[in-house]
GROMACS .gro file of C-alpha atoms in nm:
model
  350
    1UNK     CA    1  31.411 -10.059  -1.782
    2UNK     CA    2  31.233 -10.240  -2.083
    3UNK     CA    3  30.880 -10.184  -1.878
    4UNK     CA    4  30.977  -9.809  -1.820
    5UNK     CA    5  30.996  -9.751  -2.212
    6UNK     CA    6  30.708  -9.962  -2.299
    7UNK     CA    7  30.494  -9.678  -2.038
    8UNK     CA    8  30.662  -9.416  -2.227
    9UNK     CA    9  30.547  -9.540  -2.585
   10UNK     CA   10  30.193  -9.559  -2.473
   11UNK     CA   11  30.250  -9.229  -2.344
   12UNK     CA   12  30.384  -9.083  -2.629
   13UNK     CA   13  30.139  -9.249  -2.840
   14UNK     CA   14  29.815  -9.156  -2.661
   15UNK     CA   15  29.961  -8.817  -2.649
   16UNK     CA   16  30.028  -8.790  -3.042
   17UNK     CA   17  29.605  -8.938  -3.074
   18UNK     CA   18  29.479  -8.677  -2.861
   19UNK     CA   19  29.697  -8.403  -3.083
   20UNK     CA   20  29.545  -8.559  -3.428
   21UNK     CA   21  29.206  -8.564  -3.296
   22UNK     CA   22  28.918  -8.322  -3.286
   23UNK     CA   23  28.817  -8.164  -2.919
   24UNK     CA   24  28.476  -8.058  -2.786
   25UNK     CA   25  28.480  -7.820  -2.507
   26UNK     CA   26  28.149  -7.802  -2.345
   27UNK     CA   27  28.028  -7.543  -2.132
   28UNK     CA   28  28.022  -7.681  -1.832
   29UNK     CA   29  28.405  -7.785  -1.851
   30UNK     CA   30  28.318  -8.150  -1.951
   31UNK     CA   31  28.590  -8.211  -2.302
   32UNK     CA   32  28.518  -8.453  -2.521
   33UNK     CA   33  28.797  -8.601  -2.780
   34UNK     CA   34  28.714  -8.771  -3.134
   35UNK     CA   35  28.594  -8.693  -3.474
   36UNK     CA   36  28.350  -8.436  -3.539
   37UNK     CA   37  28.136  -8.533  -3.797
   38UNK     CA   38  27.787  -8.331  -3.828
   39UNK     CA   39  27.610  -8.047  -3.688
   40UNK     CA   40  27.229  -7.923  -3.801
   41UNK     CA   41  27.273  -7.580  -3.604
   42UNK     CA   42  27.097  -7.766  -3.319
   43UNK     CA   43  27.311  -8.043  -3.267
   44UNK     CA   44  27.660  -8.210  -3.271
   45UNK     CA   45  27.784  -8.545  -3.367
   46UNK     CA   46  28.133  -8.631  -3.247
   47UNK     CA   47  28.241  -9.012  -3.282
   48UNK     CA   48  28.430  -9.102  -3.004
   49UNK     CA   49  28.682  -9.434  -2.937
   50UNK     CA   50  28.521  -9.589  -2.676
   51UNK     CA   51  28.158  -9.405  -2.670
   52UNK     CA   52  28.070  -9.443  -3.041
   53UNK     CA   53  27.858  -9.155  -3.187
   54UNK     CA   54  27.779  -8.868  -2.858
   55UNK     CA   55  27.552  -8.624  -2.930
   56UNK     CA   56  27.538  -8.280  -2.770
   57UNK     CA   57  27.346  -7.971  -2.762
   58UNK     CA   58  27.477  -7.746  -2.996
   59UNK     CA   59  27.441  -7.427  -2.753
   60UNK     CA   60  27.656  -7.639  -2.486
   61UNK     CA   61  27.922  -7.580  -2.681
   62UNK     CA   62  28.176  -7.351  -2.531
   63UNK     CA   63  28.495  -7.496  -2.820
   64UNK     CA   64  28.548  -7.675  -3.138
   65UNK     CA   65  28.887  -7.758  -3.226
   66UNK     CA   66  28.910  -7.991  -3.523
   67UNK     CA   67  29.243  -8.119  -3.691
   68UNK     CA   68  29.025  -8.210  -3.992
   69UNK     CA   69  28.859  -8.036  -4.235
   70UNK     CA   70  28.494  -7.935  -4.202
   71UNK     CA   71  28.240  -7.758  -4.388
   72UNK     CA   72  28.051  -7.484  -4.178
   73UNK     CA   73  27.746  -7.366  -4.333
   74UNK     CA   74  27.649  -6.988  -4.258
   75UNK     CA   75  27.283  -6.839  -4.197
   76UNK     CA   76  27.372  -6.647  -4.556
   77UNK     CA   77  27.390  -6.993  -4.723
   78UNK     CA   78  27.806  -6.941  -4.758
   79UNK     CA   79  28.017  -7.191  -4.670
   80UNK     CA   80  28.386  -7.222  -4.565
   81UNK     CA   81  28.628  -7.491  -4.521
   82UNK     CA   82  28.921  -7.605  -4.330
   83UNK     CA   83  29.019  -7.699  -3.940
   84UNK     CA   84  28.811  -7.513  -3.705
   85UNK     CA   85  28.950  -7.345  -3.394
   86UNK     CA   86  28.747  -7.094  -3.139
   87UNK     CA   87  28.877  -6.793  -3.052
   88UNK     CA   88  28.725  -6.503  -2.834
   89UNK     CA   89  28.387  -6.687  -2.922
   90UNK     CA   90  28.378  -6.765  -3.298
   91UNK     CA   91  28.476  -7.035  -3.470
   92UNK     CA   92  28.817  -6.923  -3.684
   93UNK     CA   93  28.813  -7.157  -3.995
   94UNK     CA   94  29.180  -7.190  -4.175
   95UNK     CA   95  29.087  -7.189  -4.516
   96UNK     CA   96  29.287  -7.260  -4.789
   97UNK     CA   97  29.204  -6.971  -5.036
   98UNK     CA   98  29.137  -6.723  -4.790
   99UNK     CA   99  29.285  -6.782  -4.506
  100UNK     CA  100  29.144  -6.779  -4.160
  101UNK     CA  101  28.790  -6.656  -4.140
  102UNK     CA  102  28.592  -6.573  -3.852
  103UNK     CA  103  28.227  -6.738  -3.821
  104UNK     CA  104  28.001  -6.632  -3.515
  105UNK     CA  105  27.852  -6.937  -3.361
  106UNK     CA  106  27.518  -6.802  -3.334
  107UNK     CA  107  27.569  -6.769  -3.732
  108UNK     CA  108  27.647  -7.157  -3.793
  109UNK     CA  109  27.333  -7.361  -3.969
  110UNK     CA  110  27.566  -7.674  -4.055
  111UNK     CA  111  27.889  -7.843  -3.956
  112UNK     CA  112  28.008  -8.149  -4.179
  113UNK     CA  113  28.317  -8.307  -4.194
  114UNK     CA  114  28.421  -8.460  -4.587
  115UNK     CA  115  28.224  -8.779  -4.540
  116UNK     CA  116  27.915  -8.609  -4.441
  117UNK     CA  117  27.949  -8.307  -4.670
  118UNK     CA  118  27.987  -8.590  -4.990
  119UNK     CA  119  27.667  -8.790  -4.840
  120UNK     CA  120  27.473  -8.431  -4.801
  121UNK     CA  121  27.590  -8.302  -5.160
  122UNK     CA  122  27.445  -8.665  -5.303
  123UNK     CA  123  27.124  -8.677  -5.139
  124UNK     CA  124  27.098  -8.314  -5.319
  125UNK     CA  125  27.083  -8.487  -5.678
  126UNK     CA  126  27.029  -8.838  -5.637
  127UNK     CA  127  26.979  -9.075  -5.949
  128UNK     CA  128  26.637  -9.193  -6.042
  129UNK     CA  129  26.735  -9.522  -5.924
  130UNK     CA  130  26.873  -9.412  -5.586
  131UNK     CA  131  26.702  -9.283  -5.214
  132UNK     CA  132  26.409  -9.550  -5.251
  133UNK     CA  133  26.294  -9.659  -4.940
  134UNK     CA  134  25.939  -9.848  -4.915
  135UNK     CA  135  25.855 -10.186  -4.821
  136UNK     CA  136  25.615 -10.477  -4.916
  137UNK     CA  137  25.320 -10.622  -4.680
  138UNK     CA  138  25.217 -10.994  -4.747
  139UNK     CA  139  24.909 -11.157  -4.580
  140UNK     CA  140  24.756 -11.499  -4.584
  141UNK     CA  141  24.454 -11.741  -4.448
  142UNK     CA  142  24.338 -12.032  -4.529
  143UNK     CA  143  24.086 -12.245  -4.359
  144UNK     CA  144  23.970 -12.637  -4.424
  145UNK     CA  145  23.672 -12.805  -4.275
  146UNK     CA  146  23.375 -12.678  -4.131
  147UNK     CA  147  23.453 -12.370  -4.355
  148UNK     CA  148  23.627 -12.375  -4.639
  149UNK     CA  149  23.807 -11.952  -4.748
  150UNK     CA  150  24.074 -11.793  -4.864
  151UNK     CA  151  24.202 -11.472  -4.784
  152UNK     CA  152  24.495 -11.290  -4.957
  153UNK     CA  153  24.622 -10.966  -4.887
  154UNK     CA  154  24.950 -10.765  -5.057
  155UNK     CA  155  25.088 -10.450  -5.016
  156UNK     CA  156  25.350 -10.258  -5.183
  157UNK     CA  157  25.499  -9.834  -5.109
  158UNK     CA  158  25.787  -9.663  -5.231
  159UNK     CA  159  25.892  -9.353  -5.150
  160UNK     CA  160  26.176  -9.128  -5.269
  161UNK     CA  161  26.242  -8.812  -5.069
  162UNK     CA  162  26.487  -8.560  -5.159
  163UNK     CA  163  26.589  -8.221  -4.994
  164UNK     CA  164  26.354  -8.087  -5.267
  165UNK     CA  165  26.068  -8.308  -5.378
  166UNK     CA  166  25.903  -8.626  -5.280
  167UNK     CA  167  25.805  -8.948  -5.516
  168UNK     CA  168  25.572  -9.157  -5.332
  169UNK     CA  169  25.368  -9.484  -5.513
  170UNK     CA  170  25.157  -9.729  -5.344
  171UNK     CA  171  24.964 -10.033  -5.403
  172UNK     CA  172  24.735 -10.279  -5.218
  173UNK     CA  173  24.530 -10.587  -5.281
  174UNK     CA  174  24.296 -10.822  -5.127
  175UNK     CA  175  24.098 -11.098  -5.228
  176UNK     CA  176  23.861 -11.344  -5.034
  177UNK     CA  177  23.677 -11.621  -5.148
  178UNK     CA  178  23.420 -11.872  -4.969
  179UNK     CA  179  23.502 -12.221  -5.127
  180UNK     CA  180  23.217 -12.387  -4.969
  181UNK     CA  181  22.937 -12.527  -5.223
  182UNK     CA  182  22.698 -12.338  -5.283
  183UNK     CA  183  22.818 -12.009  -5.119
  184UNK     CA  184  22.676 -11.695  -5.249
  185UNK     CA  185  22.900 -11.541  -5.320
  186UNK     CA  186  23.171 -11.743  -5.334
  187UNK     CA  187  23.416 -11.439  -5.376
  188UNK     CA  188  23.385 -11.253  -5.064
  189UNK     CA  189  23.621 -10.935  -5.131
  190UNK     CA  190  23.813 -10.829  -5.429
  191UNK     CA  191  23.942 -10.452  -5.428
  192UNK     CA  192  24.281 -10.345  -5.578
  193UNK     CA  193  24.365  -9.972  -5.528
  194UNK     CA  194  24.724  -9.824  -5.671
  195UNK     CA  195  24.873  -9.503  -5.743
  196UNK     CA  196  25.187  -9.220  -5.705
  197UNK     CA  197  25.242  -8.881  -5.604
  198UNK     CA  198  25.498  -8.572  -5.707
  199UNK     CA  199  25.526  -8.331  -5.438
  200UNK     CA  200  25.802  -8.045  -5.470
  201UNK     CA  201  25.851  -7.776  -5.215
  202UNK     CA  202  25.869  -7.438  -5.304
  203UNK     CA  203  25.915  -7.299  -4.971
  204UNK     CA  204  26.071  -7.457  -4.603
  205UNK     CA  205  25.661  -7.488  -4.578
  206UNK     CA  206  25.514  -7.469  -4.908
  207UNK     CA  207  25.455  -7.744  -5.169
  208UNK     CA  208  25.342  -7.843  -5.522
  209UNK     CA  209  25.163  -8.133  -5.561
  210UNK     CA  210  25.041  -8.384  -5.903
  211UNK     CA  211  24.866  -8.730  -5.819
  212UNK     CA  212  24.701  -9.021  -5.984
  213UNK     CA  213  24.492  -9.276  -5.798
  214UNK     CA  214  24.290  -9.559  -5.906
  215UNK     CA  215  24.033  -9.808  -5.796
  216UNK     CA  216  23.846 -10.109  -5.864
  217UNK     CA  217  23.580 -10.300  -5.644
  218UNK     CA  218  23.402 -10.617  -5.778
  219UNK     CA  219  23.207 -10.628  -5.475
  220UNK     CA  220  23.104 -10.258  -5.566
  221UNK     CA  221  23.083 -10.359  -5.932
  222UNK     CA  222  23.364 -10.065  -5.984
  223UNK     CA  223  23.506 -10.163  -6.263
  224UNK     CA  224  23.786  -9.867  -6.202
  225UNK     CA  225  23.816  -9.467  -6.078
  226UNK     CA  226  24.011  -9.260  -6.177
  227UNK     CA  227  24.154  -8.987  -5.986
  228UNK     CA  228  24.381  -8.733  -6.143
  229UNK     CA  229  24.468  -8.427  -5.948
  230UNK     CA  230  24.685  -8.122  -5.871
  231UNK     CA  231  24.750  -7.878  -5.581
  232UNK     CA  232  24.888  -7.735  -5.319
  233UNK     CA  233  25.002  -7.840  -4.977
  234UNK     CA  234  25.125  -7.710  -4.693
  235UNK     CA  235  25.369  -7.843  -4.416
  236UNK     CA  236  25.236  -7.773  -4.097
  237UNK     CA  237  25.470  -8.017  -3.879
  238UNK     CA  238  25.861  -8.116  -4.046
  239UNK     CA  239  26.049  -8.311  -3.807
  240UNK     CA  240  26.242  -8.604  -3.753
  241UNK     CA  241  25.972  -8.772  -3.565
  242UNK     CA  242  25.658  -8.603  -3.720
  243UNK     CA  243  25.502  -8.495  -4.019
  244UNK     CA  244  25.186  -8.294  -4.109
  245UNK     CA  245  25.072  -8.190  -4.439
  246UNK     CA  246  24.771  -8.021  -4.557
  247UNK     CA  247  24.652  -8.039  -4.868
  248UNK     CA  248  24.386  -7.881  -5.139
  249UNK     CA  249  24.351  -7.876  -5.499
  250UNK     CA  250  24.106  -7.967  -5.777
  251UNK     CA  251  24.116  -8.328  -5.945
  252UNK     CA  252  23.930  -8.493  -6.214
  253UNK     CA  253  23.728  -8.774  -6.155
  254UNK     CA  254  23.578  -9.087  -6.386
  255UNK     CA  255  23.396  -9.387  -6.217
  256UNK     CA  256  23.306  -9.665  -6.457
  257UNK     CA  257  23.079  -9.942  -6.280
  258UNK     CA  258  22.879 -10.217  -6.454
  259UNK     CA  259  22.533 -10.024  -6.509
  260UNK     CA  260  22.677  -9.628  -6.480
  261UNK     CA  261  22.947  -9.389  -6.572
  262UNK     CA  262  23.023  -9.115  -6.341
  263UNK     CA  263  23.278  -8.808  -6.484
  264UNK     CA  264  23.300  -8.538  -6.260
  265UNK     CA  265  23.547  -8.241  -6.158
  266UNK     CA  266  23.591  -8.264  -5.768
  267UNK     CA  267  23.793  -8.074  -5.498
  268UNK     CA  268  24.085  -8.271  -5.288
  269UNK     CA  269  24.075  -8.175  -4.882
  270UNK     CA  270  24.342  -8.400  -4.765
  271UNK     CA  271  24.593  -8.485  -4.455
  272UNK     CA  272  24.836  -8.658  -4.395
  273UNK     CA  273  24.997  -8.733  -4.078
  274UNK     CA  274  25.329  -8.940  -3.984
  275UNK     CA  275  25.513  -9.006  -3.601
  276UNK     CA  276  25.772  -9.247  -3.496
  277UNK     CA  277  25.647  -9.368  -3.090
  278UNK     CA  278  26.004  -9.505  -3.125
  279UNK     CA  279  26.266  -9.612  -3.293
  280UNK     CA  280  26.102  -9.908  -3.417
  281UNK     CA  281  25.765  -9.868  -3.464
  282UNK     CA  282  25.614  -9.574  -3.725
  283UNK     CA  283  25.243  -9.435  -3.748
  284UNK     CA  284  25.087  -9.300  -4.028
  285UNK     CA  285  24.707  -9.180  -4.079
  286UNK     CA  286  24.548  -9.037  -4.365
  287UNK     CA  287  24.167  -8.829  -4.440
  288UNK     CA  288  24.104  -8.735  -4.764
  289UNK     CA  289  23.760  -8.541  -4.873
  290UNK     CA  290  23.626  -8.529  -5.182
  291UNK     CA  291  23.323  -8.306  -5.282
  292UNK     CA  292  23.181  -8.301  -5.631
  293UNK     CA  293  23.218  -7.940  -5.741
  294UNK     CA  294  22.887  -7.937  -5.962
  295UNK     CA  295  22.655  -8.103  -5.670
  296UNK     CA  296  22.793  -8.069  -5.326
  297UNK     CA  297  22.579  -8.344  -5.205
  298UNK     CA  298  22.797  -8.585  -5.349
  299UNK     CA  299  23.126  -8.722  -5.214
  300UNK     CA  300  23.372  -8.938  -5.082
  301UNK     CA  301  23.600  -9.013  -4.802
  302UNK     CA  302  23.888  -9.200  -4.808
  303UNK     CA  303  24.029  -9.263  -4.422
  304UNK     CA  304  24.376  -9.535  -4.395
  305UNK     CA  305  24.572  -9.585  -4.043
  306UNK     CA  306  24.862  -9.766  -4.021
  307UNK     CA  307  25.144  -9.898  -3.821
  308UNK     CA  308  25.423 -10.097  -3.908
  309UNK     CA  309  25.687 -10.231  -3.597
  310UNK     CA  310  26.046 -10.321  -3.688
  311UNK     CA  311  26.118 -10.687  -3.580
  312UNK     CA  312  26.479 -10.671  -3.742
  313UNK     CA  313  26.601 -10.453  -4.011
  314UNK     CA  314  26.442 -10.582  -4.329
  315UNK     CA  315  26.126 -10.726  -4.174
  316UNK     CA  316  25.848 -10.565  -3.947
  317UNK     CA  317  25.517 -10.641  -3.861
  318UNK     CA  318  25.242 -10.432  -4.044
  319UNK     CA  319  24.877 -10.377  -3.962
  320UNK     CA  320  24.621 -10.141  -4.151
  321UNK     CA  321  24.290 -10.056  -4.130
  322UNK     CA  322  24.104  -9.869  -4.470
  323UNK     CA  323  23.785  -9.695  -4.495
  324UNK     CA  324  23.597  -9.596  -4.864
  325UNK     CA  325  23.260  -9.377  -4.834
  326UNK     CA  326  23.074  -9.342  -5.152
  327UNK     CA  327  22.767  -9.134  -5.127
  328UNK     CA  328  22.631  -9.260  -5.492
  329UNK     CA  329  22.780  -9.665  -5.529
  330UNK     CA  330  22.530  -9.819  -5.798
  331UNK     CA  331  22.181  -9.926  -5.663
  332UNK     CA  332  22.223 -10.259  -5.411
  333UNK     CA  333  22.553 -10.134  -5.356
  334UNK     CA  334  22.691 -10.043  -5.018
  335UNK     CA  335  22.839  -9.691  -4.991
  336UNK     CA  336  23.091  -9.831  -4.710
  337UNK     CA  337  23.398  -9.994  -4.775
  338UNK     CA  338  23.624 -10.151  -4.474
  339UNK     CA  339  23.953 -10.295  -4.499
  340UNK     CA  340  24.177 -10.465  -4.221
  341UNK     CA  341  24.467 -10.622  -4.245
  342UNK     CA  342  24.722 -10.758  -4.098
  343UNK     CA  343  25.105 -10.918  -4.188
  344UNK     CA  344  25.458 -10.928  -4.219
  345UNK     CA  345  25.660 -10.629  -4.423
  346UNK     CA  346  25.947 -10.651  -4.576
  347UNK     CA  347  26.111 -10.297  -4.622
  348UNK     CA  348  26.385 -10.191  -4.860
  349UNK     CA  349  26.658  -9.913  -4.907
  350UNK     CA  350  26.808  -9.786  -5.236
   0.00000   0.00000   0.00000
C-alpha cells in the first residue's frame, strides 16, 4: 500500500511540472516541455530538464504555450506581454491591460521571457564601464650563447559593442634587440602603434564612423603619425559568425621623422572582415588604403591578419601577422614594414 502512494505522488507531481511548464509543439508532432526563454524571429530557445538549452527552427513551430510571461516583439516594433497560447494559428497573448491579443506568427520578430527581456533592455544602455570585451597578447624570447637577443611583443584590444554603436581601441608593441658586442644595430625592431574607433549605425546597414591612429618606428626614424579621420561605412555581412564592413572617408594626416615633416589630407579605403571557423577559434583581417589627396602617387597600406584559438575561457593562443607600405619613408629607409607574432592572450568580459 505505502509503494502504491509513493507511485501516485510522483504521479501527481510530474503531472503538476508538466502543467507549470511551458510546451513546444513542433510541426512534425514532436512536443517539447520546459522554459521558453528567447526567440530572434528565426529561432527558439527552450531550456529543458534533462536536455539543457534545445534550439529549434522557428518556422517548425506548429504551438507555444507558456505559463510564464513573455515579451513578443511585433514587425511594427509593438510589444505585448503575458502567457502565450496558439489558437487557430496565432499566438493569443493574455495581457494584463488589454486583455488577450492576437499576434500572427509570421508577424513575431522577438520572443523573451523576463530574464532575457531585462538582459536585452540593458545591453540597450549599458554604462561606460560595462559590455567591454577585448583581451591582451604577451610574447617573449630570449636567447644566450652563440647569439645573444631579445624579443618582446604586447598586445592590448577592447571593444564595446552596443545594439547602436561600437567603441573599439587597440594597441601593440614590439621591441628586439641584438645584445651581442658590437652588433649594428643592436636594437633590431622598435614600433609601437595605438589607437580607437567610434562607429554608430544609422541604419540595419549604415554607419558613422570617427578614428584616431598613431605610429612610431625607430627603425623608420618615425618619430610618430598621426591619423585623424571620419566617415562612413557600410555593413555588407552582420551575422553571428561573420562580419564585413566597408569603409571611406577623408582623414588628416602628420608624419614627423628625424630629417622631414609630412602634413597631408588623405582619403581612408578600408575593410574589415571577421568569422568564427568555430566556436573556439576567431579570424579577423584588415586592408586599409590610403592615397594622398594632393599627389595620388603617394600612399600607404596598412594589411593585419589575425587569429586567436580559445584554450580555456580566459586564455587563447594568438598569432598575427602586420604589414606597413610607405611609398615616401625618409631616404635609407625601407618603405616595407613586417610584423609577426606570436603568444598567449588573455581575454576579458565587462
Amino acid at each position: 500500500m505505502h509503494r502504491k502512494q509513493l507511485w501516485t505522488a510522483f504521479a501527481v507531481l510530474a503531472f503538476c511540472s508538466a502543467i507549470f511548464a511551458d510546451q513546444v509543439v513542433l510541426k512534425n508532432g514532436d512536443r517539447l516541455t520546459g522554459t521558453i526563454t528567447k526567440s530572434d524571429g528565426k529561432i527558439l530557445v527552450i531550456k529543458t530538464e534533462f536536455a539543457g538549452d534545445v534550439t529549434v527552427q522557428w518556422p517548425a513551430v506548429q504551438e507555444i504555450n507558456s505559463t510564464q510571461p513573455l515579451h513578443v516583439v511585433q514587425q511594427n516594433g509593438q510589444t505585448v506581454v503575458g502567457p502565450v497560447a496558439t489558437a487557430d494559428g496565432n499566438l493569443a497573448v493574455t495581457t494584463a491591460a488589454n486583455g488577450t491579443v492576437n499576434v500572427a506568427k509570421a508577424d513575431v520578430t522577438a520572443l523573451r521571457n523576463d530574464a532575457e527581456q531585462t538582459a536585452y533592455e540593458k545591453s540597450l544602455h549599458p554604462g561606460l564601464l560595462q559590455g567591454w570585451a577585448g583581451g591582451a597578447n604577451v610574447g617573449f624570447a630570449l636567447t644566450r650563447g652563440n647569439s645573444e637577443t631579445k624579443n618582446l611583443s604586447l598586445a592590448f584590444t577592447a571593444d564595446r559593442k552596443t545594439l547602436t554603436d561600437d567603441v573599439a581601441l587597440y594597441a601593440n608593441t614590439v621591441y628586439a634587440t641584438n645584445d651581442l658586442p658590437g652588433a649594428t644595430p643592436s636594437t633590431t625592431a622598435s614600433t609601437n602603434q595605438g589607437g580607437a574607433r567610434y562607429s554608430r549605425n544609422f541604419t540595419a546597414r549604415l554607419f558613422g564612423y570617427g578614428s584616431a591612429d598613431f605610429q612610431t618606428d625607430a627603425l623608420q626614424d618615425l618619430n610618430l603619425r598621426s591619423v585623424l579621420g571620419g566617415g562612413l561605412g557600410y555593413h555588407a555581412i552582420k551575422t553571428d559568425r561573420t562580419t564585413l564592413d566597408f569603409l571611406v572617408g577623408p582623414n588628416y594626416t602628420r608624419e614627423n621623422y628625424t630629417t622631414i615633416t609630412n602634413n597631408f589630407v588623405a582619403l581612408t579605403l578600408g575593410e574589415d572582415f571577421s568569422h568564427k571557423l568555430r566556436a573556439s577559434t576567431l579570424v579577423t583581417e584588415k586592408l586599409y588604403f590610403f592615397p594622398d589627396m594632393n599627389d595620388t602617387s603617394q600612399y600607404r597600406v596598412a594589411f593585419n591578419l589575425g587569429a586567436v584559438t580559445k584554450i580555456s575561457k580566459w586564455l587563447g593562443w594568438q598569432n598575427a601577422f602586420g604589414d606597413i607600405f610607405v611609398t615616401n619613408p625618409p631616404a635609407g629607409a625601407k618603405k616595407n614594414d613586417i610584423i609577426l607574432t606570436t603568444g598567449l592572450n588573455v581575454s576579458f568580459t565587462h
